Amino acid sequence: MKKNPKLNTTIEDIRIWKKNSSKFAALTAYDAAFSRMFWKEGIEVMLIGDSLGMTVQGKSSTVSVTTKEIAYHTKMVRRGAPMAWLISDLPFMSFFNLDQACRNASVLIRAGANMVKLEGGSWLCPTVERLSERSVSVCGHVGLTPQSINIIGSHRVQGMDSSSYRRILSDAKSLESSGIQILVLECIPNELTYEISQSLSIPTIGIGAGPSTDGQILVMHDIFGIDTGLSVRPRFVRNFLSESGGDFRKAISLFKESVRSGDFPRSDHCFRIGSGKVRDFKGNF
Ligand code: KIV
């Protein structure tokens, strides 16, 4: 993927991957040892996600994670992968007004992030505009937004009925107009992912959103089949570690190559509107 491995990965590289239809794999990362291994195996985009509340801290949701904690993990990930494109999550309630969003984004950028990610729809447009005009690169996140767990009730596929389908599509378009440079699509049906990816000119990264995105991201614990005790294991994940005979490096490389070749996600890893009913992560109605 990289012509010169000594160069930093930039937003321009990611745009070129999209333009060339070259699918890319991304992973969540929380520390230096794993980010170093991910980079060495060719993972150039990493997310310091607020999923760390569940995967690292063992909590039942992401809502208690703070900007300070994301900054702490961003510093570690940056040490392990000095040249990767790092996206750091602005956690729950850390962007409830414009000034607070700017202040917390600057904490994450100073910690080593290239880009900050915010969960939510078109209500975020003024925030995205403000951050972008102040030179902060912003990633959107629509579909299943785990920071809204206390409103939505469970980690459930979104956009299956026509009104939420239309809302998510319109959110994606408004966020792009406001200045986001990448959009994460989480747990939405294939049909919606396809329509969003066709309508937008920015790169999209999917998780449980089918094969039509430019990139795919998974939570690192899920590609290794690590049971974090509390979090649910979504049915769209694949245990690349067991497929690689327990070799971590091979598992990362297999994940990357499977995304690149279109072997992951397969159609049985996707949600489809045709299934008629709304399923949760485990595939239950
Ligand atoms: O926090 C996180 O890890 C995320 C991914 C699931 C996309 O937002």
XYZ file of C-alpha atoms and ligand atoms in Angstrom:
293
model
C 0.000 0.000 0.000
C 2.779 2.407 0.980
C 5.270 3.430 -1.733
C 7.801 4.661 0.795
C 7.473 3.073 4.258
C 9.526 5.902 5.752
C 6.763 8.450 5.096
C 3.884 9.281 7.433
C 0.421 8.186 6.370
C -1.649 11.259 5.525
C -5.278 12.082 4.762
C -4.127 12.488 1.159
C -2.986 8.825 1.115
C -6.394 7.732 2.395
C -8.151 9.778 -0.309
C -5.919 8.178 -2.928
C -6.794 4.679 -1.639
C -10.453 5.582 -2.131
C -9.840 7.003 -5.594
C -7.943 3.850 -6.605
C -10.589 1.584 -5.032
C -7.876 0.089 -2.899
C -9.637 -1.228 0.215
C -7.812 -0.627 3.494
C -7.885 -2.225 6.928
C -7.867 -0.263 10.181
C -7.818 -1.401 13.807
C -8.491 0.083 17.192
C -5.263 0.401 19.190
C -4.735 1.298 22.811
C -1.021 0.849 23.541
C 2.476 1.040 22.064
C 3.201 -2.697 21.806
C 0.183 -3.422 19.642
C 0.372 -0.216 17.579
C 3.993 -1.087 16.729
C 2.934 -4.575 15.642
C -0.034 -3.225 13.639
C 2.181 -0.741 11.786
C 4.798 -3.400 11.026
C 2.097 -5.620 9.551
C 0.834 -2.797 7.315
C -2.029 -1.281 9.307
C -1.660 2.431 8.602
C -4.892 3.725 10.163
C -5.574 3.189 13.874
C -8.366 4.382 16.119
C -7.951 5.140 19.786
C -11.609 4.420 20.351
C -13.655 5.023 23.456
C -14.323 1.281 23.138
C -11.324 1.168 25.492
C -13.881 1.697 28.273
C -15.146 -1.815 27.525
C -12.108 -3.611 26.094
C -9.402 -2.247 28.412
C -11.260 -0.962 31.460
C -13.877 -3.753 31.593
C -16.878 -1.435 31.832
C -20.266 -2.227 30.321
C -20.377 0.834 28.050
C -18.219 3.652 26.685
C -19.950 6.535 28.423
C -17.617 6.967 31.387
C -14.477 7.363 29.257
C -12.821 10.791 29.543
C -10.767 12.924 27.174
C -7.836 12.526 29.549
C -8.010 8.734 29.192
C -8.208 8.900 25.393
C -5.213 11.278 25.423
C -3.248 8.872 27.658
C -3.822 5.966 25.253
C -3.217 8.169 22.185
C 0.260 9.012 23.515
C 1.076 5.322 23.919
C -0.242 4.378 20.485
C 1.712 7.234 18.919
C 4.946 6.010 20.519
C 4.476 2.589 18.949
C 3.403 3.894 15.540
C 5.004 7.287 14.894
C 3.976 7.340 11.227
C 0.432 5.953 11.329
C -2.750 7.989 10.753
C -4.260 8.140 14.240
C -7.906 8.919 14.883
C -8.837 9.597 18.522
C -12.376 9.562 19.861
C -13.876 12.606 21.498
C -15.734 10.750 24.264
C -19.292 11.154 25.541
C -20.174 14.768 26.473
C -16.709 16.044 25.604
C -18.110 18.134 22.723
C -21.391 19.435 24.093
C -20.562 22.994 23.080
C -18.234 24.489 20.502
C -15.612 25.779 22.924
C -15.445 22.500 24.786
C -15.111 20.594 21.488
C -12.166 22.792 20.453
C -10.486 22.498 23.841
C -10.801 18.706 24.007
C -9.841 18.222 20.357
C -6.668 20.193 20.998
C -5.821 17.899 23.954
C -6.088 14.867 21.643
C -4.150 16.450 18.779
C -1.381 17.447 21.210
C -1.331 13.862 22.493
C -0.538 12.660 18.965
C -3.835 12.264 17.095
C -4.095 13.332 13.453
C -7.865 13.444 13.531
C -10.678 13.410 16.081
C -13.858 11.366 15.756
C -17.303 12.450 16.937
C -20.396 10.267 17.154
C -23.659 11.777 15.960
C -25.742 13.201 13.152
C -26.473 16.587 11.612
C -26.793 18.285 15.019
C -22.975 18.108 15.009
C -22.574 20.194 11.837
C -21.750 23.507 13.590
C -19.151 21.663 15.718
C -17.588 20.044 12.646
C -17.473 23.426 10.884
C -15.863 25.102 13.881
C -13.244 22.375 14.348
C -12.434 22.254 10.631
C -12.022 26.017 10.334
C -9.615 25.806 13.303
C -7.561 23.195 11.386
C -8.766 20.107 13.248
C -9.325 17.158 10.941
C -12.652 15.506 11.810
C -14.038 11.997 11.318
C -17.815 11.482 11.629
C -19.501 8.353 13.014
C -23.121 7.452 12.185
C -25.344 4.374 12.426
C -24.887 2.633 15.739
C -23.402 5.245 18.066
C -22.488 3.486 21.346
C -22.334 6.795 23.254
C -26.166 6.841 22.883
C -26.562 3.440 24.576
C -28.828 4.863 27.280
C -31.200 6.175 24.605
C -31.101 3.258 22.145
C -31.077 0.518 24.816
C -28.766 -2.060 23.203
C -26.051 -2.432 20.592
C -28.460 -2.952 17.728
C -28.232 -2.533 13.963
C -29.570 0.884 12.895
C -31.233 2.147 9.696
C -33.460 -0.872 9.074
C -36.704 1.104 8.859
C -37.276 3.780 6.250
C -37.261 6.790 8.573
C -33.971 5.909 10.297
C -32.536 4.868 6.906
C -33.329 8.320 5.488
C -32.085 10.097 8.606
C -28.700 8.352 8.590
C -28.278 9.031 4.852
C -29.112 12.692 5.311
C -26.822 12.948 8.398
C -23.943 11.517 6.354
C -24.467 14.078 3.585
C -24.767 17.045 5.979
C -21.671 16.019 7.915
C -19.697 15.811 4.688
C -20.891 19.301 3.685
C -19.796 20.590 7.092
C -16.235 19.374 6.635
C -15.688 15.824 7.924
C -12.880 14.111 6.049
C -13.703 10.475 6.845
C -16.969 8.847 7.938
C -17.287 5.710 10.092
C -20.450 3.678 9.433
C -21.296 1.281 12.253
C -23.872 -1.516 12.124
C -26.127 -0.442 9.307
C -27.553 -2.582 6.508
C -25.599 -3.170 3.313
C -28.049 -1.232 1.191
C -27.613 1.943 3.256
C -23.821 1.596 3.367
C -23.788 1.285 -0.412
C -25.966 4.365 -0.892
C -23.896 6.480 1.519
C -20.590 5.370 0.007
C -21.887 6.184 -3.505
C -23.202 9.611 -2.437
C -20.122 10.846 -0.582
C -16.765 11.795 -2.006
C -14.884 11.341 1.303
C -13.571 7.886 2.360
C -15.882 5.713 4.470
C -14.801 3.094 7.017
C -17.237 0.377 8.039
C -17.734 -1.848 11.063
C -20.632 -4.268 10.736
C -21.757 -2.251 7.723
C -21.027 -4.653 4.872
C -18.446 -4.612 2.107
C -19.253 -1.312 0.323
C -17.029 1.001 2.381
C -13.521 2.098 1.395
C -12.013 0.763 4.614
C -12.948 -1.711 7.320
C -12.219 -1.333 11.005
C -12.516 -3.855 13.820
C -11.903 -3.653 17.530
C -8.482 -5.316 18.000
C -9.740 -7.698 20.688
C -12.302 -9.036 18.213
C -9.793 -10.016 15.509
C -7.900 -11.951 18.180
C -11.046 -13.495 19.674
C -10.201 -12.052 23.100
C -13.155 -12.235 25.441
C -13.214 -9.014 27.435
C -15.726 -10.489 29.852
C -18.353 -7.812 29.605
C -18.641 -6.753 25.998
C -20.887 -8.595 23.574
C -19.164 -10.374 20.715
C -20.782 -9.055 17.549
C -21.685 -11.662 14.933
C -19.942 -9.727 12.130
C -16.454 -10.185 13.641
C -14.062 -12.926 12.606
C -11.392 -14.577 14.732
C -8.308 -14.081 12.562
C -6.011 -15.339 15.335
C -7.483 -18.822 15.390
C -7.379 -18.889 11.556
C -3.669 -18.024 11.783
C -2.731 -20.792 14.179
C -2.371 -18.422 17.147
C 0.265 -16.200 15.524
C -0.561 -12.524 16.228
C 1.454 -11.118 13.312
C -0.109 -13.519 10.837
C -3.573 -12.696 12.201
C -3.073 -8.967 11.570
C -1.725 -9.618 8.116
C -4.596 -12.008 7.315
C -7.109 -9.357 8.422
C -5.409 -6.747 6.236
C -5.235 -9.023 3.183
C -8.803 -10.240 3.662
C -10.074 -6.653 3.609
C -7.908 -5.799 0.642
C -9.065 -8.776 -1.400
C -12.745 -8.381 -0.472
C -12.798 -11.648 1.491
C -13.798 -9.708 4.628
C -16.512 -8.854 5.339
C -18.357 -11.688 3.605
C -22.071 -11.420 2.984
C -22.867 -13.574 6.034
C -21.128 -10.928 8.161
C -23.614 -8.264 6.999
C -26.997 -6.935 7.973
C -29.568 -6.690 5.158
C -32.845 -4.855 4.965
C -34.378 -7.925 3.290
C -34.137 -9.816 6.594
C -37.155 -7.710 7.601
C -36.572 -7.652 11.342
C -34.072 -5.802 13.456
C -31.356 -8.005 14.893
C -28.971 -7.307 17.733
C -25.214 -7.913 17.579
C -25.603 -11.630 18.238
C -28.065 -11.991 15.364
C -31.081 -12.359 17.661
C -34.383 -10.671 16.834
O -14.655 3.229 19.923
C -14.450 2.498 18.950
O -13.675 1.551 18.997
C -15.177 2.784 17.717
C -15.160 1.720 16.657
C -16.073 0.636 17.033
C -15.442 2.282 15.303
O -15.785 3.800 17.590
